[in-house]
Short mmCIF file of C-alpha atoms in Angstrom, two decimals:
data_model
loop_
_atom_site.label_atom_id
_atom_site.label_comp_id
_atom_site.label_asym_id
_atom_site.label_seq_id
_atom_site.Cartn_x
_atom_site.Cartn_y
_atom_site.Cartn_z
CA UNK V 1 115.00 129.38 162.22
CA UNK V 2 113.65 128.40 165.48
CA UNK V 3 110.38 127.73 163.69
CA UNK V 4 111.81 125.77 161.00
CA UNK V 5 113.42 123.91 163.57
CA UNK V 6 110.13 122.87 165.51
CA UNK V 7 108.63 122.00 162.67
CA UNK V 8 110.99 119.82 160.86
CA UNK V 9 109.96 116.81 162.90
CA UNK V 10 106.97 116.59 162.19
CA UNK V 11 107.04 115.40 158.75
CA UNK V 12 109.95 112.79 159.75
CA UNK V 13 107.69 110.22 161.48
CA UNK V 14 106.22 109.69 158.22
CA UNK V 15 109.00 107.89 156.32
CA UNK V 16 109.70 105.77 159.31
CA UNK V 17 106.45 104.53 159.50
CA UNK V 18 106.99 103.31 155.98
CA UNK V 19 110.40 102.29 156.34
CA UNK V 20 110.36 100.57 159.70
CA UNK V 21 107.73 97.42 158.34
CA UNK V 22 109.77 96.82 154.85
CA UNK V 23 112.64 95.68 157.68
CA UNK V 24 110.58 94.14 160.35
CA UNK V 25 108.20 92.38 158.20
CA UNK V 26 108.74 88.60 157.82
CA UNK V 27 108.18 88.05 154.13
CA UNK V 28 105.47 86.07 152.78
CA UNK V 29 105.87 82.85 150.95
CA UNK V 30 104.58 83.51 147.52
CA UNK V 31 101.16 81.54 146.68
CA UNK V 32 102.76 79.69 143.53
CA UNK V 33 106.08 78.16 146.21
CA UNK V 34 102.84 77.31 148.82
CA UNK V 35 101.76 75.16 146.01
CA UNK V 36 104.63 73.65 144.88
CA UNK V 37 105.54 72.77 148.22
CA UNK V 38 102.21 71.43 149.41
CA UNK V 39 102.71 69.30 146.07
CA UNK V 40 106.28 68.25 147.16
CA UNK V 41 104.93 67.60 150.85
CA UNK V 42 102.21 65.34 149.51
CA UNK V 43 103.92 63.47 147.46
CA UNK V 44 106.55 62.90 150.26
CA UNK V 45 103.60 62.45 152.90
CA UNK V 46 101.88 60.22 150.66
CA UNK V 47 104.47 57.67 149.89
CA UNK V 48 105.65 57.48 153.36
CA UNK V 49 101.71 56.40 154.35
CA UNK V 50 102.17 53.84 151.53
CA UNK V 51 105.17 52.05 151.87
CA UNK V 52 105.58 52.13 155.60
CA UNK V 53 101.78 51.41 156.01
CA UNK V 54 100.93 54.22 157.87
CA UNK V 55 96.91 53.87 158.08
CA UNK V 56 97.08 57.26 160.35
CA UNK V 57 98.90 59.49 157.94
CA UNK V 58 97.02 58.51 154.95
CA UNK V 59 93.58 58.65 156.40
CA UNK V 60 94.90 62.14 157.91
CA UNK V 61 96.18 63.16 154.29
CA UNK V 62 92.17 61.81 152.78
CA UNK V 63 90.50 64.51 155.67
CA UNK V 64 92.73 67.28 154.91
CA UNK V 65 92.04 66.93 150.90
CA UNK V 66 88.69 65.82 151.31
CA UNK V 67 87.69 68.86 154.11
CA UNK V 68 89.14 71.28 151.17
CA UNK V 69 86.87 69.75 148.32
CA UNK V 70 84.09 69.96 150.50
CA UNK V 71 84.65 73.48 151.53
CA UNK V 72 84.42 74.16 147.61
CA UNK V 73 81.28 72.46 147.52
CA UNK V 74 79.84 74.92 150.60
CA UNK V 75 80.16 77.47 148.46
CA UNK V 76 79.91 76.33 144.79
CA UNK V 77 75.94 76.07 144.44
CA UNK V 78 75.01 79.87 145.53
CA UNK V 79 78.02 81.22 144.40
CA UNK V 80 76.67 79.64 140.71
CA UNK V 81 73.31 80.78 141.05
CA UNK V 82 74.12 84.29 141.69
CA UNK V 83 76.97 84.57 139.77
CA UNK V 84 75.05 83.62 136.52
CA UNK V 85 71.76 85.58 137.88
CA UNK V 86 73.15 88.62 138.56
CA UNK V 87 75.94 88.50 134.92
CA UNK V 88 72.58 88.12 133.35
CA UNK V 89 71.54 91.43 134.33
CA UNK V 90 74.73 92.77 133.66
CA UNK V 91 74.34 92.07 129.85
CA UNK V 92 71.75 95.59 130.30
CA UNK V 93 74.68 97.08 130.47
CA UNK V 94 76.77 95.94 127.43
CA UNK V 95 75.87 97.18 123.59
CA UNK V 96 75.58 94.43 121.52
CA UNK V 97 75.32 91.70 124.53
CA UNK V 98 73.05 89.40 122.14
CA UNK V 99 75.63 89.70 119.83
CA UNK V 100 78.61 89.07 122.58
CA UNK V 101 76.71 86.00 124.06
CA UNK V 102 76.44 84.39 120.90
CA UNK V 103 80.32 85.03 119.78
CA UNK V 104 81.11 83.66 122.94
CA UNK V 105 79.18 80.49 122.52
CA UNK V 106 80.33 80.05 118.68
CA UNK V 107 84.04 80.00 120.46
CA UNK V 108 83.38 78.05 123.26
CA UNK V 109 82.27 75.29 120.61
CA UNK V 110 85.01 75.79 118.00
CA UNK V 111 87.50 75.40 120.72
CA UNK V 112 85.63 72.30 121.80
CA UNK V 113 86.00 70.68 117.95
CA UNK V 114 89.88 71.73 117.99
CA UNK V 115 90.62 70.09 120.86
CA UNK V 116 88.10 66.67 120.16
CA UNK V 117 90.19 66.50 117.30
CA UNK V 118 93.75 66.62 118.78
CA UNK V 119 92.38 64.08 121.39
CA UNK V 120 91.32 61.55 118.68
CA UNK V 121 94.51 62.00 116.51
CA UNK V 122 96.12 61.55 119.34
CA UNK V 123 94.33 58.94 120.50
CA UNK V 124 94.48 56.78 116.69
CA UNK V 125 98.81 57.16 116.93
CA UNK V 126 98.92 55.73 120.51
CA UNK V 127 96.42 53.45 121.07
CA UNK V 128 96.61 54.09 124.91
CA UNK V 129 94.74 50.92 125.84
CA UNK V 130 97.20 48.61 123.93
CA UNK V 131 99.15 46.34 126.00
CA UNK V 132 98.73 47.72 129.56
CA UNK V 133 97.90 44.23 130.58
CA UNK V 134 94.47 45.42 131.97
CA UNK V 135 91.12 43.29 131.17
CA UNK V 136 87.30 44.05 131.07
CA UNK V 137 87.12 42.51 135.03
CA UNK V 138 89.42 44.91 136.30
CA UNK V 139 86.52 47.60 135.88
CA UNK V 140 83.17 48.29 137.18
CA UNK V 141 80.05 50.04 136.35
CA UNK V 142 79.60 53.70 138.07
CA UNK V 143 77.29 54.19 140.63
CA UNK V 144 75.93 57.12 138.09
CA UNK V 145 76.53 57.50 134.76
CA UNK V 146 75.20 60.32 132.10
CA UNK V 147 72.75 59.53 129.16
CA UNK V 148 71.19 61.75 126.43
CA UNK V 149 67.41 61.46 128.24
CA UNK V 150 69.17 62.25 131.75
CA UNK V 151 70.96 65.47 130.15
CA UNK V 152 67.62 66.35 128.50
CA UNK V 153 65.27 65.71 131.56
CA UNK V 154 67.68 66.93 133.97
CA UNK V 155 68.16 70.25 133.20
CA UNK V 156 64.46 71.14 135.03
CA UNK V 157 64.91 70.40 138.08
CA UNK V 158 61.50 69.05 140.38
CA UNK V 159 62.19 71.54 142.61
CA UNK V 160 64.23 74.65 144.08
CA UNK V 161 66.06 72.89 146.84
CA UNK V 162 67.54 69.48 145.76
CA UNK V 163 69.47 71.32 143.16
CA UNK V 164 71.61 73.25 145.83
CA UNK V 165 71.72 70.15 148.23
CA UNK V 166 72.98 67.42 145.65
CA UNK V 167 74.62 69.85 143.94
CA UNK V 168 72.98 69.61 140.44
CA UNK V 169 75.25 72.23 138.50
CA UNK V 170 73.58 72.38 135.45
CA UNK V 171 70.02 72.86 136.94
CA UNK V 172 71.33 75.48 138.98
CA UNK V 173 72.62 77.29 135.86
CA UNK V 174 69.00 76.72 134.52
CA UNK V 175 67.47 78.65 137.87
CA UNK V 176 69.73 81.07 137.42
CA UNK V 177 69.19 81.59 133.31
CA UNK V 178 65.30 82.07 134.26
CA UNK V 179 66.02 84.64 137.70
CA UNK V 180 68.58 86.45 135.27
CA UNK V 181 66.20 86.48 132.19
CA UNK V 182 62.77 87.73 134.38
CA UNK V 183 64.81 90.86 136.62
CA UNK V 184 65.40 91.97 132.88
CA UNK V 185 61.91 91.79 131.71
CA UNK V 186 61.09 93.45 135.44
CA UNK V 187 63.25 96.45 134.67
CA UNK V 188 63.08 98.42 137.82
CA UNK V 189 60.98 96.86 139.74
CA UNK V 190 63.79 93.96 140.30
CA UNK V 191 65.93 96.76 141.70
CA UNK V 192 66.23 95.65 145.19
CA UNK V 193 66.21 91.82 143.93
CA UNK V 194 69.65 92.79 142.23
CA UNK V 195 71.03 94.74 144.91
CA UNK V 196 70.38 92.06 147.32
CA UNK V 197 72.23 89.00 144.89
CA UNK V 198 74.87 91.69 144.05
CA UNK V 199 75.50 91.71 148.03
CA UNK V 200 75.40 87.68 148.46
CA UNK V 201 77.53 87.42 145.96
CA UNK V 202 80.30 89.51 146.85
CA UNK V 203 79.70 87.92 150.49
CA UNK V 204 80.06 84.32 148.43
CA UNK V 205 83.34 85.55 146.63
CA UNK V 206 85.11 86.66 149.96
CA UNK V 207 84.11 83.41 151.70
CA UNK V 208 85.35 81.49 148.62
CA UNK V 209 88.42 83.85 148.79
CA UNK V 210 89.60 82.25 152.35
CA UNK V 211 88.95 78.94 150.76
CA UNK V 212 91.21 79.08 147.81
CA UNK V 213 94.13 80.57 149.95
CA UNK V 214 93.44 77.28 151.52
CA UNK V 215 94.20 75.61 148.83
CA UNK V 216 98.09 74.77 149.57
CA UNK V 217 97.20 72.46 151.80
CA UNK V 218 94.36 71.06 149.54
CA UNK V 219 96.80 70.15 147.36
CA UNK V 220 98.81 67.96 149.76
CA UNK V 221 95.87 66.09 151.10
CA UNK V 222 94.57 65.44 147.86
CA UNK V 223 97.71 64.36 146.35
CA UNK V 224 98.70 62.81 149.30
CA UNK V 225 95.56 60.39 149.13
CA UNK V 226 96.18 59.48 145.46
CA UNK V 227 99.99 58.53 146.49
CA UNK V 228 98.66 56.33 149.58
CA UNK V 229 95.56 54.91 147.51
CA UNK V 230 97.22 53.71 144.13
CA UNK V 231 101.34 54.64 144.65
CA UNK V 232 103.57 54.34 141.78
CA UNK V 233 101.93 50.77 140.60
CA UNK V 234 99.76 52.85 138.11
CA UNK V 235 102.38 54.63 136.02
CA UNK V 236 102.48 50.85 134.09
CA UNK V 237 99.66 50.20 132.77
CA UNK V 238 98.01 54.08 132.35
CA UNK V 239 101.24 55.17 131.55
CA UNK V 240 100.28 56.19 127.79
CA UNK V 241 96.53 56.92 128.41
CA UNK V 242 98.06 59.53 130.83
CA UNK V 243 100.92 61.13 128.79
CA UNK V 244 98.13 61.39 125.98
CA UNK V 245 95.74 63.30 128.09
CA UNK V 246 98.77 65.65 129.38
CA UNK V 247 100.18 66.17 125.74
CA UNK V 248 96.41 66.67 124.27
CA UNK V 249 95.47 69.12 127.06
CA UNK V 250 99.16 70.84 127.12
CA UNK V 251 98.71 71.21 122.99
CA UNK V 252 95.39 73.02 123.56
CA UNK V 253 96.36 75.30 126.15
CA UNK V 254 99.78 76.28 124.75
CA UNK V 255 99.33 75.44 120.71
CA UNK V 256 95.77 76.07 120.05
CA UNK V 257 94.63 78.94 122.43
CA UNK V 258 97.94 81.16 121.49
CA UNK V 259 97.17 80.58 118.28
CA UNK V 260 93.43 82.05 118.21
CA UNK V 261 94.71 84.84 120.49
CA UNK V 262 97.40 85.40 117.66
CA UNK V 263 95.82 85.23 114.95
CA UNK V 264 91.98 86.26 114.97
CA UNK V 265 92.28 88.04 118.53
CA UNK V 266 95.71 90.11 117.15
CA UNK V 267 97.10 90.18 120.61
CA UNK V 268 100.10 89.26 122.28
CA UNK V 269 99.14 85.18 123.56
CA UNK V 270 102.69 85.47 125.77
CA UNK V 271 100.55 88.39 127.96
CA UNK V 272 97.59 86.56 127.55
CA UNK V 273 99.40 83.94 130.31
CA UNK V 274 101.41 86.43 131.84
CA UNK V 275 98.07 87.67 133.74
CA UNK V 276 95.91 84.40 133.49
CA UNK V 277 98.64 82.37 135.83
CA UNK V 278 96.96 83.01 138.74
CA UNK V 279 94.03 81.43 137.33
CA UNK V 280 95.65 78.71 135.30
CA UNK V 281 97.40 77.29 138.50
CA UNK V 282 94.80 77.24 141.33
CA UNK V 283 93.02 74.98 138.52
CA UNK V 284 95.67 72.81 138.65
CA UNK V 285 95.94 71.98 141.52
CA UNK V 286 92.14 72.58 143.23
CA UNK V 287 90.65 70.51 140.29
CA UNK V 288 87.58 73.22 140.08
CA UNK V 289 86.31 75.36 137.25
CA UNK V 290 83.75 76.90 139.50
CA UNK V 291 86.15 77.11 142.36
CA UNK V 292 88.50 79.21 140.45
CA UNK V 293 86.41 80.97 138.83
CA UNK V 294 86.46 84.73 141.13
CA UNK V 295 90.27 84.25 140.33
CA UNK V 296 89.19 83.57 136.50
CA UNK V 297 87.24 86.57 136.62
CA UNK V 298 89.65 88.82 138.29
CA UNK V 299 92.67 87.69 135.65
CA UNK V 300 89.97 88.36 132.64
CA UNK V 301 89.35 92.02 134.16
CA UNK V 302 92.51 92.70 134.37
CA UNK V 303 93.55 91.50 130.62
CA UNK V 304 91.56 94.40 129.33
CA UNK V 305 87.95 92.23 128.98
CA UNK V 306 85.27 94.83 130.15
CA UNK V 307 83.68 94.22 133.73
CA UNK V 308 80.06 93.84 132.19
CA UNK V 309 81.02 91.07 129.78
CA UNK V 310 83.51 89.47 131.83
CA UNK V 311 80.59 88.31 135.02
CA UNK V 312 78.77 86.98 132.14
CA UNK V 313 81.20 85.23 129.98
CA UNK V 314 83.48 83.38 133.06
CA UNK V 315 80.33 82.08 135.38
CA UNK V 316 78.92 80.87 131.87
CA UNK V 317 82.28 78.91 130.67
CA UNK V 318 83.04 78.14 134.06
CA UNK V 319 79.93 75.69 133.87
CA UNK V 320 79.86 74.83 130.22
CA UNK V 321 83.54 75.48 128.99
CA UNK V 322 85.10 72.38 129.54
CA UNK V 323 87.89 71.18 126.53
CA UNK V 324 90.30 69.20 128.78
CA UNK V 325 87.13 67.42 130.79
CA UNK V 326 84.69 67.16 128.04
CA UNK V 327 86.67 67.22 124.54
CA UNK V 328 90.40 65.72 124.90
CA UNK V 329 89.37 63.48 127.70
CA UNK V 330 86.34 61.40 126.40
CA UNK V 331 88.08 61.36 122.99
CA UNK V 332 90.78 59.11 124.38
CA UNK V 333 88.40 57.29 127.42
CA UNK V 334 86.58 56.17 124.41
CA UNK V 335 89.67 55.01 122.78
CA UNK V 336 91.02 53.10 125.59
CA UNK V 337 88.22 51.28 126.62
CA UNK V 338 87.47 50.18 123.35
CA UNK V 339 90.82 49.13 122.86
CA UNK V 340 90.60 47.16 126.33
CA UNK V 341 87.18 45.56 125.37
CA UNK V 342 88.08 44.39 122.21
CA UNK V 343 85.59 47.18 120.60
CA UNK V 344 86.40 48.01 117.02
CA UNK V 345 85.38 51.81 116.50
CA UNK V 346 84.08 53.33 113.12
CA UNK V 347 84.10 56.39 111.27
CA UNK V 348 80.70 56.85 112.63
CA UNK V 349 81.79 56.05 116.14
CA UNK V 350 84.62 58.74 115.71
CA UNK V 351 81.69 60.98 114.47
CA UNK V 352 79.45 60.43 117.68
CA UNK V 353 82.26 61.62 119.80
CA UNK V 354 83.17 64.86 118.19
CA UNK V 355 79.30 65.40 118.24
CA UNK V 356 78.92 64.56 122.28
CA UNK V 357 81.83 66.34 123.16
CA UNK V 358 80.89 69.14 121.13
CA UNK V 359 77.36 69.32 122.38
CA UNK V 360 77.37 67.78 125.48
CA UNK V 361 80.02 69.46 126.95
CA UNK V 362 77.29 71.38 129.74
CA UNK V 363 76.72 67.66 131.25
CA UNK V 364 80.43 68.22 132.80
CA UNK V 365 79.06 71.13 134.83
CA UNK V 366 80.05 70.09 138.29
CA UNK V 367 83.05 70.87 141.25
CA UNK V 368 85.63 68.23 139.96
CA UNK V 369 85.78 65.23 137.41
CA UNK V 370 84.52 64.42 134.00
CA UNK V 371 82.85 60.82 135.29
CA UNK V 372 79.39 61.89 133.90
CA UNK V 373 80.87 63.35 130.37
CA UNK V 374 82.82 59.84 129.98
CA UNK V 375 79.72 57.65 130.73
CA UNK V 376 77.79 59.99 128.38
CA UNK V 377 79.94 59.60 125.56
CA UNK V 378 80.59 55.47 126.50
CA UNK V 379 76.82 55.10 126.91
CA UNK V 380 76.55 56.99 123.57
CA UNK V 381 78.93 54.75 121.78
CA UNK V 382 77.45 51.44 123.40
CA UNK V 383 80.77 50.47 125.19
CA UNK V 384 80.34 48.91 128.57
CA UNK V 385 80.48 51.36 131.23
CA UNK V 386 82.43 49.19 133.25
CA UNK V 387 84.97 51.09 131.15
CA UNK V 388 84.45 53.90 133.70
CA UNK V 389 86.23 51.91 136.57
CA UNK V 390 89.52 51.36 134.64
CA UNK V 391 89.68 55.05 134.37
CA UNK V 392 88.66 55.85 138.63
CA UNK V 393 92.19 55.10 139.79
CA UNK V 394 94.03 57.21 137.90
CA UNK V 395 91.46 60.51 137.26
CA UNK V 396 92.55 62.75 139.97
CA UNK V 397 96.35 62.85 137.90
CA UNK V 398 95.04 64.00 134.75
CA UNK V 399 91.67 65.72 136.52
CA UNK V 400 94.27 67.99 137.33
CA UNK V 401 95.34 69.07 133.79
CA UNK V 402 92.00 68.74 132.61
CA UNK V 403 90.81 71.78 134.76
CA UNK V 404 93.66 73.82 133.99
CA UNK V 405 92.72 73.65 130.62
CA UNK V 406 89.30 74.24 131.02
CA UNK V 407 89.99 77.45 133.02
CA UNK V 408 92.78 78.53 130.58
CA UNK V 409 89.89 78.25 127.76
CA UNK V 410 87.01 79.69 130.05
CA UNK V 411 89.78 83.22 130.16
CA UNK V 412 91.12 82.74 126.65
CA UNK V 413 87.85 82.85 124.68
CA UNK V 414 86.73 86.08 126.45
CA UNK V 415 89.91 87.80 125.62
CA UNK V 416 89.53 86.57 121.81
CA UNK V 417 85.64 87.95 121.65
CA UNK V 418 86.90 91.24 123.56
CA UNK V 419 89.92 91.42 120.91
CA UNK V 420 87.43 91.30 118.08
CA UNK V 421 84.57 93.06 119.18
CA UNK V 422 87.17 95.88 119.69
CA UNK V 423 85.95 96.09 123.25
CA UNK V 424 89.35 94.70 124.65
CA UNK V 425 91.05 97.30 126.61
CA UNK V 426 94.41 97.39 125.03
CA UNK V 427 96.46 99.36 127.54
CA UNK V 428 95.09 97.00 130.55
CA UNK V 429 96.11 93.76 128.69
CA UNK V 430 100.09 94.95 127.90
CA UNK V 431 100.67 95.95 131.46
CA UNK V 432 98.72 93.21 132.84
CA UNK V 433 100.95 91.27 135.11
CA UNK V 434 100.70 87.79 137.17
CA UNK V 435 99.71 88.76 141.20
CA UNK V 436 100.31 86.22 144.01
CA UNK V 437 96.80 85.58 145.60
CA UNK V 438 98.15 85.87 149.26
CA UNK V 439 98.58 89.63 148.32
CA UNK V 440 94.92 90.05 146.39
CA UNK V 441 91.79 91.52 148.74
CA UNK V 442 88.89 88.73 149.28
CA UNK V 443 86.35 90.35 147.39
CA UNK V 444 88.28 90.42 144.11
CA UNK V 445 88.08 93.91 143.63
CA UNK V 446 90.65 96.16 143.00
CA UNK V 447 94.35 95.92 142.03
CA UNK V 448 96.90 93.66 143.85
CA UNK V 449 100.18 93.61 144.42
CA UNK V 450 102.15 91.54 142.59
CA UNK V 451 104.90 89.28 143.76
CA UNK V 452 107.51 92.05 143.82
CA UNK V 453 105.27 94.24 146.16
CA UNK V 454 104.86 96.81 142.87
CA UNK V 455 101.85 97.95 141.78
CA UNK V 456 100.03 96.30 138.79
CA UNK V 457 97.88 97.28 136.06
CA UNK V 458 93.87 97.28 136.80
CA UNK V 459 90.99 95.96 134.55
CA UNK V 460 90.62 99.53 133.57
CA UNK V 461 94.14 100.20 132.11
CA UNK V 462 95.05 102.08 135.27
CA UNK V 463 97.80 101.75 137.89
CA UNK V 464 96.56 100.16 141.22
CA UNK V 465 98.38 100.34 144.21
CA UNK V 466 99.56 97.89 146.70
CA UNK V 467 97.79 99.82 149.70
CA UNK V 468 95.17 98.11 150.79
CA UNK V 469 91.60 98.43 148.76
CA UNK V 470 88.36 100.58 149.81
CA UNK V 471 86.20 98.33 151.72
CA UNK V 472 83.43 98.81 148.78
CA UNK V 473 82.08 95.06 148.09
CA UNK V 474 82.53 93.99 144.63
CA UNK V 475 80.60 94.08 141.78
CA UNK V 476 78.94 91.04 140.66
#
């Protein structure tokens, strides 16, 4: 007895070790309330700097918003090159990844069509640019604006360095398409060439990690700033345009992509957004495909869509996968600026912008906006560009949207190619749940806890725990 006695401490610390933080602990605000609040805050902040002329509050709110864009840009332009590079080289690893690239691009531009359509009808009913009492003088010409030659010739860039230091997306992409494309012909001998832009990258997705859990406050400087720059005196005259480009992007992401998932993909669309929140909301409110796009990964992982396919198919819609900036949203610019410049538009001029959206969709491939698609497709259509200007004041409202529906796509169409390639991991995407990105690791690897503290379901199928993850870097 005396032995039992002496030893029936020791295994008592344990469960107060366990116990004694659950009490202690103060608990942490989940991501999604940081959001709304910083939302809330902005809007508050914003219309205080406004009405009570505050010049220190709004230029404070225009630093905060505008220091949180331009942390996104830090990273954006390596975290693109490698992240396209190195899926690339992951394709080695997939059967059939000729076959998966080009079901993924067939989607990515049947999505595109669906949703250039429901911008247009939309567009015909409402007549957004009807009566709002603007006039060709209130606009001016871009500093830049898109064309077909640009978008042809600019996809080579003159050399390696201006495309990371102006931030040229798409020739990025184009670096990365030939690195990616040669380590495969290398075979081996690009070994240590992968292992090295495996490494940046993961060091890229932690880095952009601390940025996005920034993003709370992002969201009340940058709303702040459109509150304190334009107020309430906009909801007049772009008060149609705007509820078009909210009901177009809102039918896409909860009409057409359920659907698809439905229908050809057989799976359950209500899980599909049960684990692609995460995802779906940063978008909103950061305004970035590319800056979500580790949290678009990690949701498409954990839906069931294989590792290997799922680097190659997010980096590549994150850049190219744009139906809210590039298909709803021209559709209607082009409406409403005709309809403001007295432009009469054609079935032929209809035409031309179901075949620029369709096809020029990469020419979006930036941090935020859709400025160059709309020039594109106004340029395209011969309207004035001045068109362009009208649209400035209110684009960081509906840019908001717009990238939530882009990243809802760029997660979607992976899941629908997964679901009928029969590659989807079934078991993964029923138990995959929603996680709260405060409780996620930086390198994206791993399960997280959700917001209950319980474990959730990994990209393999799996149960992961809510300890804390091996230190192992992730996989590109």
């Amino acid at each position: 007895m005396s032995v039992s006695t002496s030893s029936s401490p020791s295994p008592a610390p344990a469960p107060a070790p366990g116990a004694s933080p659950s009490r202690s602990r103060v608990p942490r605000v989940p991501f999604w309330a940081q959001i709304l609040a910083g939302l809330v805050l902005g809007v508050l902040l914003g219309w205080i700097a406004r009405s009570a002329d505050v010049t220190w509050l709004g230029t404070a709110l225009d630093r905060v918003g505008g220091t949180f864009v331009q942390l996104l840009k830090l990273v954006v332009a390596p975290l693109v090159f490698f992240a396209i590079a190195i899926s690339i080289t992951n394709l080695r690893n997939v059967s059939n990844a000729a076959r998966l690239a080009g079901r993924t691009l067939m989607w990515f531009l049947i999505t595109s069509l669906i949703a250039v359509g429901i911008g247009l009808t939309i567009g015909l009913l409402t007549s957004p640019g009807a009566g709002t009492g603007l006039n060709p003088a209130d606009g001016e010409r871009p500093e830049k604006s898109g064309s077909w030659l640009d978008f042809l010739t600019g996809i080579i860039p003159e050399n390696v360095i201006t495309p990371f230091t102006e931030l040229k997306v798409l020739q990025i992409v184009f670096m990365a398409a030939v690195v990616g494309i040669a380590a495969l012909k290398l075979g081996d001998r690009a070994a240590p060439l992968l292992s090295f832009g495996e490494a940046v990258l993961a060091l890229l997705q932690k880095a952009l990690w601390w940025v996005i859990r920034l993003a709370p406050l992002g969201t009340l400087g940058l709303i702040g700033t459109a509150v304190s720059e334009y107020g309430w005196d906009l909801l007049g005259p772009y008060a149609t345009f705007t509820i078009d480009v909210y009901i177009g992007c809102l039918l896409v992401m909860f009409g057409v992509y359920p659907l698809l998932l439905g229908l050809v993909g057989k799976v359950n669309p209500v899980q599909f957004y049960r684990g692609a929140w995460p995802a779906i909301q940063l978008a909103f409110v950061s305004r970035s495909s590319v800056g979500t796009m580790p949290v678009t990964q990690k949701v498409t992982e954990r839906l069931g869509v294989p590792r290997e396919y799922a680097s190659f198919a997010v980096p590549f819609g994150a850049t190219t996968k744009m139906d809210g900036c590039a298909a709803i949203y021209p559709a209607l610019a082009a409406i409403f600026v005709a309809e403001i410049f007295g432009v009469s538009l054609g079935l032929q001029e209809y035409l031309l912008i179901v075949f620029v959206s369709v096809i020029g969709s990469a020419a979006t491939a930036g941090l935020t906006g859709a400025t160059v698609m709309t020039t594109l497709t106004l340029s395209t259509l011969g309207l004035p560009l001045e068109g362009v200007g009208l649209l400035l004041a209110i684009d960081p409202i509906l840019d908001m949207i717009r990238t939530a529906t882009n990243v809802a796509g760029q997660a979607a169409v992976p899941v629908l190619v997964s679901a009928r390639e029969k590659i989807l991991d079934t078991d993964a995407y029923a138990s995959a749940k929603s996680f709260d990105i405060n409780d996620t690791d930086d390198t994206g690897d791993g399960a997280a806890a959700d917001g209950t503290g319980g474990p959730v379901s990994d990209a393999t199928g799996g149960k992961g725990s809510a300890a804390p993850p091996s230190p192992a870097p992730a996989p590109a």
